[in-house]
Amino acid sequence: MNAPTLRPDLAIIADHVAPHARVLDVGCGDGALMAALRDTKAADARGLEIDAGNVAAAVARGLSVIQGDADVDLAGYPDASFDYAILSQTLQTARAPDVVLDHLLRIGRRAFVSFPNFAHWRVRVSLLWGGRMPVTRLLPEQWFDTPNIHHVTVDDFRAFLKARGVVVEECWFLSGDRRTSSAAANFRAEHAVFLLRR
């Protein structure tokens, strides 16, 4: 079902969105996931993206994307207006991730959230032995130019959800581009994907 060009976390999301769903992709980038959902699931996909260049690229694909900021613009969306609200690799860049997540769960009947795991063993080794913030394939920026302002881990996110009474319907973990088990995910997974609901 998924397009071969999708990032692994986006491919997981695409595989688990129901056909003909109404989808809001927050931080949609160039619209790759939206295009895949439109083409493979006949989804009614809309996007919100902060970067003007990405908005232009998504619109050029024939997608319905507007420029906006998740920290500010989600408040204007009505309750339960989408089947799914998606936040992929954006949670850690939000100024108020707790508020953004509350809006996702209000706007969508379900929410997909994916993020890099800052407790992955390579990150720990880089800090322990090199004493420096890591630069990896999933975290390619230097400490001074990274958009990542919140360093969330799998265990942090699970505790956050539990404290707020958010239900985890499913979760997937990635090491490199391959799925890995949930056992010791906080240590072994480079990336996490959660499907949530209230």
CSV table of C-alpha atoms in Angstrom, one decimal:
chain,number,residue,atom,x,y,z
A,1,MET,CA,0.0,0.0,0.0
A,2,ASN,CA,2.7,2.5,0.8
A,3,ALA,CA,4.7,4.4,-1.7
A,4,PRO,CA,8.4,3.3,-1.9
A,5,THR,CA,9.6,6.9,-1.4
A,6,LEU,CA,8.0,7.4,2.0
A,7,ARG,CA,10.2,7.7,5.1
A,8,PRO,CA,9.7,4.5,7.2
A,9,ASP,CA,7.6,6.3,9.8
A,10,LEU,CA,5.3,7.8,7.1
A,11,ALA,CA,5.0,4.3,5.5
A,12,ILE,CA,3.7,2.9,8.8
A,13,ILE,CA,1.2,5.7,9.0
A,14,ALA,CA,0.1,5.3,5.4
A,15,ASP,CA,-0.4,1.6,6.0
A,16,HIS,CA,-2.7,2.2,8.9
A,17,VAL,CA,-4.9,5.0,7.7
A,18,ALA,CA,-8.3,3.7,6.7
A,19,PRO,CA,-9.5,4.2,3.1
A,20,HIS,CA,-11.5,7.3,2.3
A,21,ALA,CA,-10.4,8.9,5.6
A,22,ARG,CA,-10.4,12.6,6.3
A,23,VAL,CA,-6.8,13.5,7.3
A,24,LEU,CA,-5.0,16.6,8.6
A,25,ASP,CA,-1.2,16.3,8.3
A,26,VAL,CA,0.3,18.9,10.6
A,27,GLY,CA,3.9,19.7,9.6
A,28,CYS,CA,3.3,17.9,6.3
A,29,GLY,CA,6.6,19.0,4.7
A,30,ASP,CA,6.4,18.6,0.9
A,31,GLY,CA,3.2,16.6,1.1
A,32,ALA,CA,4.7,13.1,0.4
A,33,LEU,CA,2.5,11.4,2.9
A,34,MET,CA,-0.6,13.3,1.8
A,35,ALA,CA,0.1,12.3,-1.8
A,36,ALA,CA,0.5,8.7,-0.9
A,37,LEU,CA,-2.8,8.7,1.1
A,38,ARG,CA,-4.6,10.4,-1.7
A,39,ASP,CA,-3.2,8.0,-4.3
A,40,THR,CA,-3.4,4.7,-2.4
A,41,LYS,CA,-6.3,5.3,0.1
A,42,ALA,CA,-8.5,7.9,-1.7
A,43,ALA,CA,-8.1,10.0,1.5
A,44,ASP,CA,-9.3,13.6,1.7
A,45,ALA,CA,-6.0,14.9,3.0
A,46,ARG,CA,-5.3,18.5,4.1
A,47,GLY,CA,-2.0,19.9,5.3
A,48,LEU,CA,-0.6,22.6,7.5
A,49,GLU,CA,3.1,23.5,7.0
A,50,ILE,CA,5.2,26.3,8.4
A,51,ASP,CA,7.9,26.3,5.6
A,52,ALA,CA,6.8,28.3,2.5
A,53,GLY,CA,9.0,26.2,0.2
A,54,ASN,CA,7.4,23.0,1.4
A,55,VAL,CA,3.9,24.5,1.0
A,56,ALA,CA,4.7,25.4,-2.6
A,57,ALA,CA,6.0,21.9,-3.3
A,58,ALA,CA,2.9,20.3,-1.8
A,59,VAL,CA,0.6,22.6,-3.7
A,60,ALA,CA,2.5,21.8,-6.9
A,61,ARG,CA,1.5,18.1,-6.3
A,62,GLY,CA,-2.1,19.2,-6.3
A,63,LEU,CA,-2.5,19.0,-2.5
A,64,SER,CA,-4.5,21.2,-0.2
A,65,VAL,CA,-1.9,22.7,2.0
A,66,ILE,CA,-1.8,26.0,3.8
A,67,GLN,CA,1.0,27.8,5.5
A,68,GLY,CA,0.7,27.8,9.3
A,69,ASP,CA,2.2,27.2,12.6
A,70,ALA,CA,1.0,24.2,14.7
A,71,ASP,CA,1.7,26.2,17.9
A,72,VAL,CA,-0.7,28.9,16.8
A,73,ASP,CA,-3.1,27.8,14.1
A,74,LEU,CA,-4.6,24.5,15.4
A,75,ALA,CA,-6.9,26.3,17.8
A,76,GLY,CA,-9.0,27.4,14.8
A,77,TYR,CA,-9.9,23.8,13.7
A,78,PRO,CA,-13.3,22.4,14.9
A,79,ASP,CA,-13.6,19.4,17.1
A,80,ALA,CA,-13.6,16.0,15.5
A,81,SER,CA,-13.3,17.5,12.0
A,82,PHE,CA,-10.9,14.7,10.8
A,83,ASP,CA,-10.6,11.0,11.2
A,84,TYR,CA,-6.9,11.3,11.7
A,85,ALA,CA,-4.6,14.2,12.7
A,86,ILE,CA,-1.0,13.4,12.0
A,87,LEU,CA,2.2,15.0,13.5
A,88,SER,CA,5.3,13.3,12.0
A,89,GLN,CA,8.7,14.4,13.3
A,90,THR,CA,7.3,17.7,14.5
A,91,LEU,CA,6.4,17.2,18.1
A,92,GLN,CA,10.0,17.9,19.3
A,93,THR,CA,10.0,21.2,17.3
A,94,ALA,CA,6.8,22.6,18.8
A,95,ARG,CA,7.1,25.3,21.4
A,96,ALA,CA,4.2,23.8,23.4
A,97,PRO,CA,4.0,20.1,22.4
A,98,ASP,CA,1.5,19.4,25.1
A,99,VAL,CA,-0.9,22.0,23.7
A,100,VAL,CA,-0.3,20.8,20.1
A,101,LEU,CA,-1.1,17.2,21.2
A,102,ASP,CA,-4.2,18.3,22.9
A,103,HIS,CA,-5.4,20.0,19.7
A,104,LEU,CA,-4.5,16.9,17.6
A,105,LEU,CA,-6.6,14.7,19.8
A,106,ARG,CA,-9.5,17.3,19.7
A,107,ILE,CA,-9.4,17.8,15.9
A,108,GLY,CA,-8.9,14.1,15.0
A,109,ARG,CA,-10.8,11.1,16.2
A,110,ARG,CA,-7.3,9.5,16.3
A,111,ALA,CA,-3.8,11.0,16.1
A,112,PHE,CA,-0.6,9.6,14.7
A,113,VAL,CA,2.5,11.0,16.3
A,114,SER,CA,6.1,10.1,15.3
A,115,PHE,CA,9.3,11.4,16.7
A,116,PRO,CA,13.0,10.7,17.0
A,117,ASN,CA,13.9,8.9,20.3
A,118,PHE,CA,16.6,11.0,22.1
A,119,ALA,CA,17.3,8.0,24.4
A,120,HIS,CA,18.5,5.7,21.6
A,121,TRP,CA,21.8,4.0,22.4
A,122,ARG,CA,23.8,5.9,19.7
A,123,VAL,CA,22.7,9.2,21.2
A,124,ARG,CA,23.7,8.0,24.7
A,125,VAL,CA,27.1,6.8,23.4
A,126,SER,CA,27.7,10.1,21.6
A,127,LEU,CA,27.1,12.0,24.8
A,128,LEU,CA,28.9,9.6,27.1
A,129,TRP,CA,32.1,9.1,25.1
A,130,GLY,CA,32.2,12.2,22.9
A,131,GLY,CA,30.5,14.7,25.3
A,132,ARG,CA,28.8,16.2,22.3
A,133,MET,CA,25.2,16.3,21.0
A,134,PRO,CA,25.0,13.6,18.3
A,135,VAL,CA,24.6,14.2,14.6
A,136,THR,CA,22.9,11.2,13.0
A,137,ARG,CA,20.9,10.3,9.9
A,138,LEU,CA,17.7,11.1,11.8
A,139,LEU,CA,19.2,14.0,13.7
A,140,PRO,CA,21.3,15.6,11.0
A,141,GLU,CA,21.6,19.1,12.4
A,142,GLN,CA,24.3,20.5,14.8
A,143,TRP,CA,23.1,21.6,18.3
A,144,PHE,CA,23.1,25.3,17.3
A,145,ASP,CA,20.9,25.0,14.2
A,146,THR,CA,18.5,22.1,15.1
A,147,PRO,CA,14.8,22.8,15.0
A,148,ASN,CA,14.5,20.2,17.9
A,149,ILE,CA,13.8,22.2,21.0
A,150,HIS,CA,12.3,19.3,23.1
A,151,HIS,CA,14.4,16.1,23.5
A,152,VAL,CA,11.6,13.5,24.0
A,153,THR,CA,12.3,9.8,24.6
A,154,VAL,CA,9.9,6.9,24.2
A,155,ASP,CA,9.6,6.5,28.0
A,156,ASP,CA,9.0,10.3,28.4
A,157,PHE,CA,6.2,10.1,25.8
A,158,ARG,CA,4.6,7.0,27.3
A,159,ALA,CA,4.6,8.7,30.8
A,160,PHE,CA,3.2,11.9,29.3
A,161,LEU,CA,0.3,10.0,27.6
A,162,LYS,CA,-0.5,8.0,30.8
A,163,ALA,CA,-0.6,11.1,32.9
A,164,ARG,CA,-3.1,12.7,30.5
A,165,GLY,CA,-5.3,9.6,30.1
A,166,VAL,CA,-4.5,9.3,26.4
A,167,VAL,CA,-5.1,5.8,24.9
A,168,VAL,CA,-2.3,4.2,22.8
A,169,GLU,CA,-4.1,2.1,20.2
A,170,GLU,CA,-0.8,0.9,18.6
A,171,CYS,CA,2.8,1.8,18.5
A,172,TRP,CA,5.7,0.9,16.3
A,173,PHE,CA,9.4,1.4,16.7
A,174,LEU,CA,12.2,1.7,14.1
A,175,SER,CA,15.9,1.1,14.2
A,176,GLY,CA,17.3,2.5,11.0
A,177,ASP,CA,14.7,1.8,8.4
A,178,ARG,CA,13.4,-1.4,10.0
A,179,ARG,CA,10.9,-2.2,12.6
A,180,THR,CA,12.1,-3.3,16.0
A,181,SER,CA,10.3,-4.8,18.9
A,182,SER,CA,8.8,-2.8,21.7
A,183,ALA,CA,11.2,-4.5,24.1
A,184,ALA,CA,13.7,-2.0,25.4
A,185,ALA,CA,12.4,0.5,22.8
A,186,ASN,CA,13.6,3.5,24.8
A,187,PHE,CA,17.2,2.1,24.3
A,188,ARG,CA,16.9,0.4,21.0
A,189,ALA,CA,14.5,2.5,18.8
A,190,GLU,CA,15.7,5.4,16.9
A,191,HIS,CA,12.2,6.5,16.0
A,192,ALA,CA,8.7,5.9,17.4
A,193,VAL,CA,5.3,6.0,15.9
A,194,PHE,CA,2.1,6.1,18.1
A,195,LEU,CA,-1.5,5.9,17.2
A,196,LEU,CA,-3.5,7.7,19.9
A,197,ARG,CA,-7.1,8.5,20.9
A,198,ARG,CA,-8.9,10.0,23.8
